[in-house]
Each structure stands twice: as C-alpha cells, then as structure tokens.
C-alpha cells in the first residue's frame, strides 16, 4: 500500500514533465513570430546601425570617424533645423488631431446613437484608399483655380486665389486628414468604458458640465488620449508623402530628407543615421507615454 509521501514523490516528476511540455508548446507557438521579428525587424535595424557608422558594404566608410554622420546631423545648422521642424510639425499635427478627434469621439459615444457606425465608416473609408490619391485630391481641391478658390471668389470673400499649397497650411491639412481617424479610434473605446454614473454623481454634487469634464471625464479618458497622441506623433514623424506633394519642398522633415538621401544623393550612411535618430525620437515619445500612463494607472 502506497503512502502519501510516495504518491507525492511520484507525482512531482509528472508535474515537472507536464510543465516542460507546456513550455515547449508555448515556445513552438511563439517561434514563427520570433523568427519574423528577428528577420524583418532586428536584422534591418542592425544593418541600418552598421550602415550609419560606415561599417556596411553598401555605404562608404566615414572619412574621419564612424560617428561623422551623427556629428553632421547635430553640428550643421541646416540639419538641426530639420530635426526641430520634424518635431514641430509632428507636435502641431498631433494637437490639431486631438482638437478635432476628441469632439468627434465624444459625439460618437454620447450623442450619435445609430449614426455612430456610419460615422465610423466615414472615418475609416479614406484609409482604404492610397495616400497618394488622397493627397492629389487635396491638390485638385486647393489648386490656384480649384474648387476651393473658385467658391470663395464666387462668394466675393476673396479677390485673388489663396495660396494653400506649397506651404505649411496645405501640409497640416493633408496630415490631419490622414491622422484624425487614428486619434478617434484610440479615444472611442476608452470613452465607452467610462462609467456614466461617475459623471452623474459629479453633477448631483453640484459640478457643472465643464468641471465634470475636467475632473471626471478627461482623467478617465486620458489613456486613450495619450495613446492617440503617441500614435499620431509617430505616424506623422515618419511620413513624407504629404510634405512632398502638398508642401512642394517648403516643409522639410527628416523622412523627406531620408527619401532624398536614398533616392537622389545615394548617401546611404547619412540617410541611415537620420533614420536611427528618427527612431530614437519616436521611442522617446513612446517611453514618455508609457511613464505617464503608468502614473495615471497607479493614481487610480
């Protein structure tokens, strides 16, 4: 007759074997994704880093030091200005998308009712078309003798056509048109999860609509707002088609400069250095978002 101790000692190896089998199954399930990440993410990043240091066969070695491409980025006033312009354009576009996206998301969740799904479709529909087609649509609309200027002149609101294209205004319009859906889609799920009873309790206690929004709704929706802001900032900082087609070279950002370095001057090392700098900027933005979101979570 077996004792409880003997039964436990016999069951221990079986439990360990089952745990190893479960770990092996999980590893096998994760292996394809891990291979894809290594091949299509890690290797390109390593290659880009080597190329920026002049250690890649495709890029000419740096003349003075492996860090000369990075020194050029921060020493030359022109490239410093491009870095600042990239951050500025991304930041302003993020604020504009937030100013437009939050009211749209709030209306969809609280007021739209049956119109919420049609509104969602209208938001997503532009994303189903090529960004080049959308950008050329804006070029046609805001052309010197396009529908926009013709309408304003017909209404006698202006005497001469407005210059929308070839400047920051056209670039911001094009970027906001592309990025607002990402802001709305980030905020809507969070707003739907806000308990309406908390807002009702605040009103019962005498808080007005503005105070209820600032002290109750906004803090609870902050996670979605931060996610949308980071998403828009990252996507904007990496885009160049809108700046190229609507800015006509007047708004120069790092992605546009990277495109020019790769396609025109063939300076792969310098282009790779700019790409790495852009990656650092985006990762820093993501880190700040995670820290702020973590603090908000701890505060709750």
PDB file of C-alpha atoms in Angstrom:
ATOM      1  CA  UNK A   1       0.000   0.000   0.000  1.00  0.00           C
ATOM      2  CA  UNK A   2       1.488   3.335  -1.061  1.00  0.00           C
ATOM      3  CA  UNK A   3       1.955   6.107   1.430  1.00  0.00           C
ATOM      4  CA  UNK A   4       1.002   9.759   0.772  1.00  0.00           C
ATOM      5  CA  UNK A   5       4.687  10.689   0.661  1.00  0.00           C
ATOM      6  CA  UNK A   6       5.389   8.095  -2.033  1.00  0.00           C
ATOM      7  CA  UNK A   7       2.406   9.281  -4.063  1.00  0.00           C
ATOM      8  CA  UNK A   8       3.587  12.893  -3.859  1.00  0.00           C
ATOM      9  CA  UNK A   9       7.136  11.972  -4.879  1.00  0.00           C
ATOM     10  CA  UNK A  10       5.805  10.045  -7.878  1.00  0.00           C
ATOM     11  CA  UNK A  11       3.522  12.906  -8.928  1.00  0.00           C
ATOM     12  CA  UNK A  12       6.316  15.507  -8.781  1.00  0.00           C
ATOM     13  CA  UNK A  13       8.189  14.272 -11.888  1.00  0.00           C
ATOM     14  CA  UNK A  14       4.908  14.046 -13.800  1.00  0.00           C
ATOM     15  CA  UNK A  15       4.082  17.649 -12.890  1.00  0.00           C
ATOM     16  CA  UNK A  16       7.527  18.804 -13.987  1.00  0.00           C
ATOM     17  CA  UNK A  17       7.199  16.911 -17.265  1.00  0.00           C
ATOM     18  CA  UNK A  18       3.812  18.474 -17.969  1.00  0.00           C
ATOM     19  CA  UNK A  19       5.218  21.919 -17.195  1.00  0.00           C
ATOM     20  CA  UNK A  20       8.110  21.321 -19.619  1.00  0.00           C
ATOM     21  CA  UNK A  21       5.704  20.109 -22.302  1.00  0.00           C
ATOM     22  CA  UNK A  22       3.512  23.174 -21.815  1.00  0.00           C
ATOM     23  CA  UNK A  23       6.560  25.459 -22.042  1.00  0.00           C
ATOM     24  CA  UNK A  24       7.691  23.648 -25.196  1.00  0.00           C
ATOM     25  CA  UNK A  25       4.270  24.078 -26.812  1.00  0.00           C
ATOM     26  CA  UNK A  26       4.302  27.785 -25.997  1.00  0.00           C
ATOM     27  CA  UNK A  27       7.825  28.122 -27.427  1.00  0.00           C
ATOM     28  CA  UNK A  28       6.783  26.342 -30.636  1.00  0.00           C
ATOM     29  CA  UNK A  29       3.752  28.610 -30.995  1.00  0.00           C
ATOM     30  CA  UNK A  30       5.897  31.716 -30.472  1.00  0.00           C
ATOM     31  CA  UNK A  31       8.732  30.543 -32.744  1.00  0.00           C
ATOM     32  CA  UNK A  32       7.250  31.777 -36.087  1.00  0.00           C
ATOM     33  CA  UNK A  33       6.574  35.239 -34.675  1.00  0.00           C
ATOM     34  CA  UNK A  34      10.033  35.340 -33.113  1.00  0.00           C
ATOM     35  CA  UNK A  35      11.681  34.366 -36.409  1.00  0.00           C
ATOM     36  CA  UNK A  36       9.714  37.044 -38.261  1.00  0.00           C
ATOM     37  CA  UNK A  37      10.742  39.681 -35.723  1.00  0.00           C
ATOM     38  CA  UNK A  38      14.400  38.691 -35.962  1.00  0.00           C
ATOM     39  CA  UNK A  39      14.479  38.544 -39.769  1.00  0.00           C
ATOM     40  CA  UNK A  40      12.322  41.565 -40.596  1.00  0.00           C
ATOM     41  CA  UNK A  41      12.935  43.791 -37.575  1.00  0.00           C
ATOM     42  CA  UNK A  42      16.161  43.031 -35.710  1.00  0.00           C
ATOM     43  CA  UNK A  43      18.386  42.359 -38.735  1.00  0.00           C
ATOM     44  CA  UNK A  44      17.307  45.525 -40.621  1.00  0.00           C
ATOM     45  CA  UNK A  45      17.891  47.636 -37.510  1.00  0.00           C
ATOM     46  CA  UNK A  46      21.354  46.159 -37.037  1.00  0.00           C
ATOM     47  CA  UNK A  47      22.133  46.688 -40.716  1.00  0.00           C
ATOM     48  CA  UNK A  48      20.922  50.274 -40.526  1.00  0.00           C
ATOM     49  CA  UNK A  49      23.110  50.928 -37.485  1.00  0.00           C
ATOM     50  CA  UNK A  50      26.187  49.463 -39.205  1.00  0.00           C
ATOM     51  CA  UNK A  51      25.467  51.440 -42.357  1.00  0.00           C
ATOM     52  CA  UNK A  52      25.208  54.695 -40.412  1.00  0.00           C
ATOM     53  CA  UNK A  53      28.656  54.023 -38.912  1.00  0.00           C
ATOM     54  CA  UNK A  54      30.201  53.288 -42.301  1.00  0.00           C
ATOM     55  CA  UNK A  55      30.688  49.605 -41.441  1.00  0.00           C
ATOM     56  CA  UNK A  56      28.348  48.271 -44.115  1.00  0.00           C
ATOM     57  CA  UNK A  57      29.490  47.337 -47.602  1.00  0.00           C
ATOM     58  CA  UNK A  58      26.688  49.411 -49.171  1.00  0.00           C
ATOM     59  CA  UNK A  59      27.816  52.637 -47.521  1.00  0.00           C
ATOM     60  CA  UNK A  60      31.105  54.392 -47.980  1.00  0.00           C
ATOM     61  CA  UNK A  61      33.242  54.410 -44.805  1.00  0.00           C
ATOM     62  CA  UNK A  62      33.222  57.643 -42.837  1.00  0.00           C
ATOM     63  CA  UNK A  63      36.115  59.933 -43.642  1.00  0.00           C
ATOM     64  CA  UNK A  64      37.011  60.976 -40.094  1.00  0.00           C
ATOM     65  CA  UNK A  65      35.261  58.704 -37.599  1.00  0.00           C
ATOM     66  CA  UNK A  66      32.396  56.215 -37.500  1.00  0.00           C
ATOM     67  CA  UNK A  67      30.295  58.908 -35.822  1.00  0.00           C
ATOM     68  CA  UNK A  68      30.804  61.547 -38.514  1.00  0.00           C
ATOM     69  CA  UNK A  69      27.284  61.076 -39.914  1.00  0.00           C
ATOM     70  CA  UNK A  70      25.787  61.770 -36.498  1.00  0.00           C
ATOM     71  CA  UNK A  71      28.149  64.699 -35.917  1.00  0.00           C
ATOM     72  CA  UNK A  72      26.988  66.154 -39.217  1.00  0.00           C
ATOM     73  CA  UNK A  73      23.377  65.931 -38.063  1.00  0.00           C
ATOM     74  CA  UNK A  74      23.959  67.950 -34.905  1.00  0.00           C
ATOM     75  CA  UNK A  75      26.768  70.289 -35.995  1.00  0.00           C
ATOM     76  CA  UNK A  76      25.294  71.546 -39.273  1.00  0.00           C
ATOM     77  CA  UNK A  77      22.655  74.253 -38.550  1.00  0.00           C
ATOM     78  CA  UNK A  78      20.564  73.142 -41.536  1.00  0.00           C
ATOM     79  CA  UNK A  79      20.124  69.611 -40.259  1.00  0.00           C
ATOM     80  CA  UNK A  80      19.483  70.834 -36.724  1.00  0.00           C
ATOM     81  CA  UNK A  81      16.712  72.954 -38.181  1.00  0.00           C
ATOM     82  CA  UNK A  82      15.279  69.927 -39.985  1.00  0.00           C
ATOM     83  CA  UNK A  83      15.212  67.988 -36.703  1.00  0.00           C
ATOM     84  CA  UNK A  84      13.375  70.842 -34.985  1.00  0.00           C
ATOM     85  CA  UNK A  85      10.989  71.153 -37.945  1.00  0.00           C
ATOM     86  CA  UNK A  86      10.198  67.428 -37.773  1.00  0.00           C
ATOM     87  CA  UNK A  87       9.317  67.618 -34.089  1.00  0.00           C
ATOM     88  CA  UNK A  88       7.349  70.840 -34.590  1.00  0.00           C
ATOM     89  CA  UNK A  89       5.271  69.510 -37.492  1.00  0.00           C
ATOM     90  CA  UNK A  90       4.526  66.275 -35.626  1.00  0.00           C
ATOM     91  CA  UNK A  91       3.617  68.134 -32.432  1.00  0.00           C
ATOM     92  CA  UNK A  92       1.326  70.672 -34.119  1.00  0.00           C
ATOM     93  CA  UNK A  93      -0.347  67.958 -36.194  1.00  0.00           C
ATOM     94  CA  UNK A  94      -0.927  65.940 -33.012  1.00  0.00           C
ATOM     95  CA  UNK A  95      -2.554  68.920 -31.282  1.00  0.00           C
ATOM     96  CA  UNK A  96      -4.773  69.591 -34.305  1.00  0.00           C
ATOM     97  CA  UNK A  97      -5.820  65.943 -34.488  1.00  0.00           C
ATOM     98  CA  UNK A  98      -6.610  65.958 -30.764  1.00  0.00           C
ATOM     99  CA  UNK A  99      -8.633  69.169 -31.072  1.00  0.00           C
ATOM    100  CA  UNK A 100     -10.703  67.625 -33.884  1.00  0.00           C
ATOM    101  CA  UNK A 101     -10.634  63.986 -32.843  1.00  0.00           C
ATOM    102  CA  UNK A 102     -11.812  64.243 -29.239  1.00  0.00           C
ATOM    103  CA  UNK A 103     -15.080  66.096 -30.021  1.00  0.00           C
ATOM    104  CA  UNK A 104     -15.791  63.608 -32.813  1.00  0.00           C
ATOM    105  CA  UNK A 105     -15.122  60.656 -30.500  1.00  0.00           C
ATOM    106  CA  UNK A 106     -17.240  62.200 -27.733  1.00  0.00           C
ATOM    107  CA  UNK A 107     -20.128  62.783 -30.137  1.00  0.00           C
ATOM    108  CA  UNK A 108     -19.908  59.233 -31.487  1.00  0.00           C
ATOM    109  CA  UNK A 109     -20.029  57.723 -27.992  1.00  0.00           C
ATOM    110  CA  UNK A 110     -22.514  60.035 -26.266  1.00  0.00           C
ATOM    111  CA  UNK A 111     -24.724  61.578 -28.933  1.00  0.00           C
ATOM    112  CA  UNK A 112     -24.537  59.749 -32.266  1.00  0.00           C
ATOM    113  CA  UNK A 113     -26.642  56.708 -31.402  1.00  0.00           C
ATOM    114  CA  UNK A 114     -27.446  54.873 -34.623  1.00  0.00           C
ATOM    115  CA  UNK A 115     -25.228  57.294 -36.531  1.00  0.00           C
ATOM    116  CA  UNK A 116     -22.122  56.006 -34.745  1.00  0.00           C
ATOM    117  CA  UNK A 117     -21.486  53.183 -37.212  1.00  0.00           C
ATOM    118  CA  UNK A 118     -21.971  55.358 -40.346  1.00  0.00           C
ATOM    119  CA  UNK A 119     -19.644  57.948 -38.810  1.00  0.00           C
ATOM    120  CA  UNK A 120     -17.089  55.243 -38.085  1.00  0.00           C
ATOM    121  CA  UNK A 121     -17.307  54.075 -41.692  1.00  0.00           C
ATOM    122  CA  UNK A 122     -16.808  57.632 -42.971  1.00  0.00           C
ATOM    123  CA  UNK A 123     -13.726  57.927 -40.760  1.00  0.00           C
ATOM    124  CA  UNK A 124     -12.211  54.659 -41.917  1.00  0.00           C
ATOM    125  CA  UNK A 125     -13.170  54.967 -45.605  1.00  0.00           C
ATOM    126  CA  UNK A 126     -10.329  57.391 -46.511  1.00  0.00           C
ATOM    127  CA  UNK A 127      -7.824  54.921 -45.054  1.00  0.00           C
ATOM    128  CA  UNK A 128      -8.931  52.363 -47.640  1.00  0.00           C
ATOM    129  CA  UNK A 129      -7.558  54.491 -50.482  1.00  0.00           C
ATOM    130  CA  UNK A 130      -3.956  55.247 -51.334  1.00  0.00           C
ATOM    131  CA  UNK A 131      -2.397  58.192 -49.534  1.00  0.00           C
ATOM    132  CA  UNK A 132      -1.112  59.422 -52.893  1.00  0.00           C
ATOM    133  CA  UNK A 133      -4.655  59.519 -54.298  1.00  0.00           C
ATOM    134  CA  UNK A 134      -5.904  61.387 -51.230  1.00  0.00           C
ATOM    135  CA  UNK A 135      -3.039  63.855 -51.415  1.00  0.00           C
ATOM    136  CA  UNK A 136      -3.604  64.548 -55.105  1.00  0.00           C
ATOM    137  CA  UNK A 137      -7.275  65.076 -54.256  1.00  0.00           C
ATOM    138  CA  UNK A 138      -6.230  67.890 -51.942  1.00  0.00           C
ATOM    139  CA  UNK A 139      -4.019  69.317 -54.689  1.00  0.00           C
ATOM    140  CA  UNK A 140      -7.004  69.449 -57.037  1.00  0.00           C
ATOM    141  CA  UNK A 141      -9.259  70.967 -54.366  1.00  0.00           C
ATOM    142  CA  UNK A 142      -6.812  73.665 -53.251  1.00  0.00           C
ATOM    143  CA  UNK A 143      -5.270  74.454 -56.637  1.00  0.00           C
ATOM    144  CA  UNK A 144      -4.954  78.108 -57.570  1.00  0.00           C
ATOM    145  CA  UNK A 145      -8.051  77.819 -59.763  1.00  0.00           C
ATOM    146  CA  UNK A 146      -9.516  74.815 -57.999  1.00  0.00           C
ATOM    147  CA  UNK A 147     -12.995  74.413 -56.471  1.00  0.00           C
ATOM    148  CA  UNK A 148     -11.997  75.921 -53.112  1.00  0.00           C
ATOM    149  CA  UNK A 149     -10.669  79.197 -54.507  1.00  0.00           C
ATOM    150  CA  UNK A 150     -13.378  79.374 -57.171  1.00  0.00           C
ATOM    151  CA  UNK A 151     -16.086  79.079 -54.497  1.00  0.00           C
ATOM    152  CA  UNK A 152     -14.544  81.775 -52.299  1.00  0.00           C
ATOM    153  CA  UNK A 153     -14.174  84.124 -55.257  1.00  0.00           C
ATOM    154  CA  UNK A 154     -17.748  83.407 -56.400  1.00  0.00           C
ATOM    155  CA  UNK A 155     -18.944  84.326 -52.901  1.00  0.00           C
ATOM    156  CA  UNK A 156     -16.800  87.508 -53.113  1.00  0.00           C
ATOM    157  CA  UNK A 157     -14.947  86.525 -49.943  1.00  0.00           C
ATOM    158  CA  UNK A 158     -11.549  86.936 -51.602  1.00  0.00           C
ATOM    159  CA  UNK A 159     -10.301  88.995 -54.528  1.00  0.00           C
ATOM    160  CA  UNK A 160      -7.462  86.706 -55.569  1.00  0.00           C
ATOM    161  CA  UNK A 161      -6.854  82.967 -55.135  1.00  0.00           C
ATOM    162  CA  UNK A 162      -5.419  81.881 -51.805  1.00  0.00           C
ATOM    163  CA  UNK A 163      -2.092  80.067 -51.767  1.00  0.00           C
ATOM    164  CA  UNK A 164      -2.822  76.932 -49.759  1.00  0.00           C
ATOM    165  CA  UNK A 165      -0.421  74.544 -51.476  1.00  0.00           C
ATOM    166  CA  UNK A 166       3.327  74.903 -51.215  1.00  0.00           C
ATOM    167  CA  UNK A 167       3.301  75.907 -47.553  1.00  0.00           C
ATOM    168  CA  UNK A 168       2.692  74.652 -44.021  1.00  0.00           C
ATOM    169  CA  UNK A 169      -1.093  75.134 -44.250  1.00  0.00           C
ATOM    170  CA  UNK A 170      -1.540  72.582 -47.014  1.00  0.00           C
ATOM    171  CA  UNK A 171       0.783  70.140 -45.253  1.00  0.00           C
ATOM    172  CA  UNK A 172      -1.156  70.351 -41.993  1.00  0.00           C
ATOM    173  CA  UNK A 173      -4.483  69.901 -43.784  1.00  0.00           C
ATOM    174  CA  UNK A 174      -3.217  66.783 -45.531  1.00  0.00           C
ATOM    175  CA  UNK A 175      -1.666  65.313 -42.379  1.00  0.00           C
ATOM    176  CA  UNK A 176      -4.726  65.967 -40.211  1.00  0.00           C
ATOM    177  CA  UNK A 177      -6.997  64.393 -42.818  1.00  0.00           C
ATOM    178  CA  UNK A 178      -4.920  61.215 -42.674  1.00  0.00           C
ATOM    179  CA  UNK A 179      -4.289  61.103 -38.916  1.00  0.00           C
ATOM    180  CA  UNK A 180      -7.610  62.128 -37.334  1.00  0.00           C
ATOM    181  CA  UNK A 181      -9.114  58.610 -37.718  1.00  0.00           C
ATOM    182  CA  UNK A 182      -6.259  57.165 -35.652  1.00  0.00           C
ATOM    183  CA  UNK A 183      -6.941  59.675 -32.879  1.00  0.00           C
ATOM    184  CA  UNK A 184     -10.677  58.980 -32.892  1.00  0.00           C
ATOM    185  CA  UNK A 185     -10.229  55.203 -32.937  1.00  0.00           C
ATOM    186  CA  UNK A 186      -7.887  55.467 -29.940  1.00  0.00           C
ATOM    187  CA  UNK A 187     -10.275  57.570 -27.850  1.00  0.00           C
ATOM    188  CA  UNK A 188     -13.649  55.957 -28.644  1.00  0.00           C
ATOM    189  CA  UNK A 189     -13.074  52.620 -26.807  1.00  0.00           C
ATOM    190  CA  UNK A 190     -11.830  54.413 -23.686  1.00  0.00           C
ATOM    191  CA  UNK A 191     -14.792  56.802 -23.638  1.00  0.00           C
ATOM    192  CA  UNK A 192     -17.166  53.876 -23.973  1.00  0.00           C
ATOM    193  CA  UNK A 193     -15.601  52.356 -20.876  1.00  0.00           C
ATOM    194  CA  UNK A 194     -16.141  55.483 -18.754  1.00  0.00           C
ATOM    195  CA  UNK A 195     -18.843  54.850 -16.158  1.00  0.00           C
ATOM    196  CA  UNK A 196     -21.602  57.389 -16.785  1.00  0.00           C
ATOM    197  CA  UNK A 197     -22.672  57.123 -13.156  1.00  0.00           C
ATOM    198  CA  UNK A 198     -19.484  58.913 -12.114  1.00  0.00           C
ATOM    199  CA  UNK A 199     -20.414  61.905 -14.251  1.00  0.00           C
ATOM    200  CA  UNK A 200     -23.976  61.843 -12.945  1.00  0.00           C
ATOM    201  CA  UNK A 201     -22.681  61.750  -9.375  1.00  0.00           C
ATOM    202  CA  UNK A 202     -20.490  64.780 -10.050  1.00  0.00           C
ATOM    203  CA  UNK A 203     -23.477  66.717 -11.416  1.00  0.00           C
ATOM    204  CA  UNK A 204     -25.614  65.716  -8.427  1.00  0.00           C
ATOM    205  CA  UNK A 205     -22.899  67.069  -6.134  1.00  0.00           C
ATOM    206  CA  UNK A 206     -23.122  70.424  -7.905  1.00  0.00           C
ATOM    207  CA  UNK A 207     -20.370  70.243 -10.527  1.00  0.00           C
ATOM    208  CA  UNK A 208     -21.150  71.930 -13.818  1.00  0.00           C
ATOM    209  CA  UNK A 209     -20.574  70.428 -17.242  1.00  0.00           C
ATOM    210  CA  UNK A 210     -17.101  71.950 -17.616  1.00  0.00           C
ATOM    211  CA  UNK A 211     -15.999  70.928 -14.120  1.00  0.00           C
ATOM    212  CA  UNK A 212     -17.352  67.401 -14.606  1.00  0.00           C
ATOM    213  CA  UNK A 213     -15.441  67.108 -17.858  1.00  0.00           C
ATOM    214  CA  UNK A 214     -12.164  68.387 -16.401  1.00  0.00           C
ATOM    215  CA  UNK A 215     -12.272  66.421 -13.143  1.00  0.00           C
ATOM    216  CA  UNK A 216     -14.060  63.210 -14.151  1.00  0.00           C
ATOM    217  CA  UNK A 217     -14.315  62.527 -17.883  1.00  0.00           C
ATOM    218  CA  UNK A 218     -10.943  63.841 -19.021  1.00  0.00           C
ATOM    219  CA  UNK A 219      -8.808  61.935 -16.463  1.00  0.00           C
ATOM    220  CA  UNK A 220     -10.672  58.712 -17.216  1.00  0.00           C
ATOM    221  CA  UNK A 221     -10.202  59.226 -20.963  1.00  0.00           C
ATOM    222  CA  UNK A 222      -6.532  60.206 -20.630  1.00  0.00           C
ATOM    223  CA  UNK A 223      -5.276  56.735 -21.521  1.00  0.00           C
ATOM    224  CA  UNK A 224      -6.979  56.859 -24.922  1.00  0.00           C
ATOM    225  CA  UNK A 225      -5.870  60.451 -25.474  1.00  0.00           C
ATOM    226  CA  UNK A 226      -2.241  59.594 -24.745  1.00  0.00           C
ATOM    227  CA  UNK A 227      -2.403  56.548 -26.999  1.00  0.00           C
ATOM    228  CA  UNK A 228      -3.889  58.589 -29.836  1.00  0.00           C
ATOM    229  CA  UNK A 229      -1.342  61.386 -29.407  1.00  0.00           C
ATOM    230  CA  UNK A 230       1.611  58.998 -29.444  1.00  0.00           C
ATOM    231  CA  UNK A 231       0.210  57.114 -32.434  1.00  0.00           C
ATOM    232  CA  UNK A 232      -0.374  60.302 -34.424  1.00  0.00           C
ATOM    233  CA  UNK A 233       3.023  61.725 -33.450  1.00  0.00           C
ATOM    234  CA  UNK A 234       4.843  58.565 -34.510  1.00  0.00           C
ATOM    235  CA  UNK A 235       2.975  58.238 -37.811  1.00  0.00           C
ATOM    236  CA  UNK A 236       3.425  61.927 -38.622  1.00  0.00           C
ATOM    237  CA  UNK A 237       7.124  61.943 -37.776  1.00  0.00           C
ATOM    238  CA  UNK A 238       7.636  59.064 -40.219  1.00  0.00           C
ATOM    239  CA  UNK A 239       5.547  60.366 -43.130  1.00  0.00           C
ATOM    240  CA  UNK A 240       6.900  62.278 -46.104  1.00  0.00           C
ATOM    241  CA  UNK A 241       4.409  61.878 -48.977  1.00  0.00           C
ATOM    242  CA  UNK A 242       2.168  64.685 -47.720  1.00  0.00           C
ATOM    243  CA  UNK A 243       5.118  67.033 -47.166  1.00  0.00           C
ATOM    244  CA  UNK A 244       6.458  66.187 -50.612  1.00  0.00           C
ATOM    245  CA  UNK A 245       3.224  66.618 -52.578  1.00  0.00           C
ATOM    246  CA  UNK A 246       1.472  69.392 -50.635  1.00  0.00           C
ATOM    247  CA  UNK A 247       4.470  71.281 -49.271  1.00  0.00           C
ATOM    248  CA  UNK A 248       6.393  71.449 -52.564  1.00  0.00           C
ATOM    249  CA  UNK A 249       9.660  71.368 -50.624  1.00  0.00           C
ATOM    250  CA  UNK A 250       8.775  74.236 -48.272  1.00  0.00           C
ATOM    251  CA  UNK A 251       8.347  71.918 -45.261  1.00  0.00           C
ATOM    252  CA  UNK A 252      11.443  69.728 -44.949  1.00  0.00           C
ATOM    253  CA  UNK A 253      11.370  66.995 -42.319  1.00  0.00           C
ATOM    254  CA  UNK A 254      13.648  64.053 -41.557  1.00  0.00           C
ATOM    255  CA  UNK A 255      11.610  61.460 -43.525  1.00  0.00           C
ATOM    256  CA  UNK A 256      11.631  63.697 -46.601  1.00  0.00           C
ATOM    257  CA  UNK A 257      15.373  64.241 -46.230  1.00  0.00           C
ATOM    258  CA  UNK A 258      15.919  60.488 -45.818  1.00  0.00           C
ATOM    259  CA  UNK A 259      13.970  59.892 -49.024  1.00  0.00           C
ATOM    260  CA  UNK A 260      16.114  62.438 -50.855  1.00  0.00           C
ATOM    261  CA  UNK A 261      19.357  60.980 -49.497  1.00  0.00           C
ATOM    262  CA  UNK A 262      18.397  57.462 -50.565  1.00  0.00           C
ATOM    263  CA  UNK A 263      16.920  58.294 -53.972  1.00  0.00           C
ATOM    264  CA  UNK A 264      18.924  61.317 -55.145  1.00  0.00           C
ATOM    265  CA  UNK A 265      22.328  61.619 -53.473  1.00  0.00           C
ATOM    266  CA  UNK A 266      22.712  57.905 -52.629  1.00  0.00           C
ATOM    267  CA  UNK A 267      24.319  58.782 -49.293  1.00  0.00           C
ATOM    268  CA  UNK A 268      23.109  55.637 -47.545  1.00  0.00           C
ATOM    269  CA  UNK A 269      25.200  56.120 -44.410  1.00  0.00           C
ATOM    270  CA  UNK A 270      23.850  59.596 -43.696  1.00  0.00           C
ATOM    271  CA  UNK A 271      20.297  58.509 -44.513  1.00  0.00           C
ATOM    272  CA  UNK A 272      20.659  55.597 -42.092  1.00  0.00           C
ATOM    273  CA  UNK A 273      21.903  57.941 -39.371  1.00  0.00           C
ATOM    274  CA  UNK A 274      18.844  60.144 -39.837  1.00  0.00           C
ATOM    275  CA  UNK A 275      16.625  57.070 -39.714  1.00  0.00           C
ATOM    276  CA  UNK A 276      18.197  55.988 -36.430  1.00  0.00           C
ATOM    277  CA  UNK A 277      17.728  59.467 -34.981  1.00  0.00           C
ATOM    278  CA  UNK A 278      14.077  59.411 -36.020  1.00  0.00           C
ATOM    279  CA  UNK A 279      13.700  56.026 -34.336  1.00  0.00           C
ATOM    280  CA  UNK A 280      15.186  57.417 -31.112  1.00  0.00           C
ATOM    281  CA  UNK A 281      12.749  60.358 -31.180  1.00  0.00           C
ATOM    282  CA  UNK A 282       9.778  58.035 -31.626  1.00  0.00           C
ATOM    283  CA  UNK A 283      10.964  55.651 -28.896  1.00  0.00           C
ATOM    284  CA  UNK A 284      11.462  58.583 -26.514  1.00  0.00           C
ATOM    285  CA  UNK A 285       7.902  59.706 -27.197  1.00  0.00           C
ATOM    286  CA  UNK A 286       6.631  56.178 -26.580  1.00  0.00           C
ATOM    287  CA  UNK A 287       8.615  55.962 -23.327  1.00  0.00           C
ATOM    288  CA  UNK A 288       7.083  59.200 -22.054  1.00  0.00           C
ATOM    289  CA  UNK A 289       3.600  57.914 -22.909  1.00  0.00           C
ATOM    290  CA  UNK A 290       4.193  54.660 -21.035  1.00  0.00           C
ATOM    291  CA  UNK A 291       5.518  56.506 -17.979  1.00  0.00           C
ATOM    292  CA  UNK A 292       2.570  58.903 -17.905  1.00  0.00           C
ATOM    293  CA  UNK A 293       0.084  56.079 -18.449  1.00  0.00           C
ATOM    294  CA  UNK A 294       1.740  54.104 -15.659  1.00  0.00           C
ATOM    295  CA  UNK A 295       1.459  57.028 -13.250  1.00  0.00           C
ATOM    296  CA  UNK A 296      -2.207  57.506 -14.145  1.00  0.00           C
ATOM    297  CA  UNK A 297      -2.806  53.806 -13.533  1.00  0.00           C
ATOM    298  CA  UNK A 298      -1.099  53.985 -10.127  1.00  0.00           C
ATOM    299  CA  UNK A 299      -3.134  57.071  -9.232  1.00  0.00           C
ATOM    300  CA  UNK A 300      -6.348  55.173  -9.884  1.00  0.00           C
TER     301      UNK A 300
END
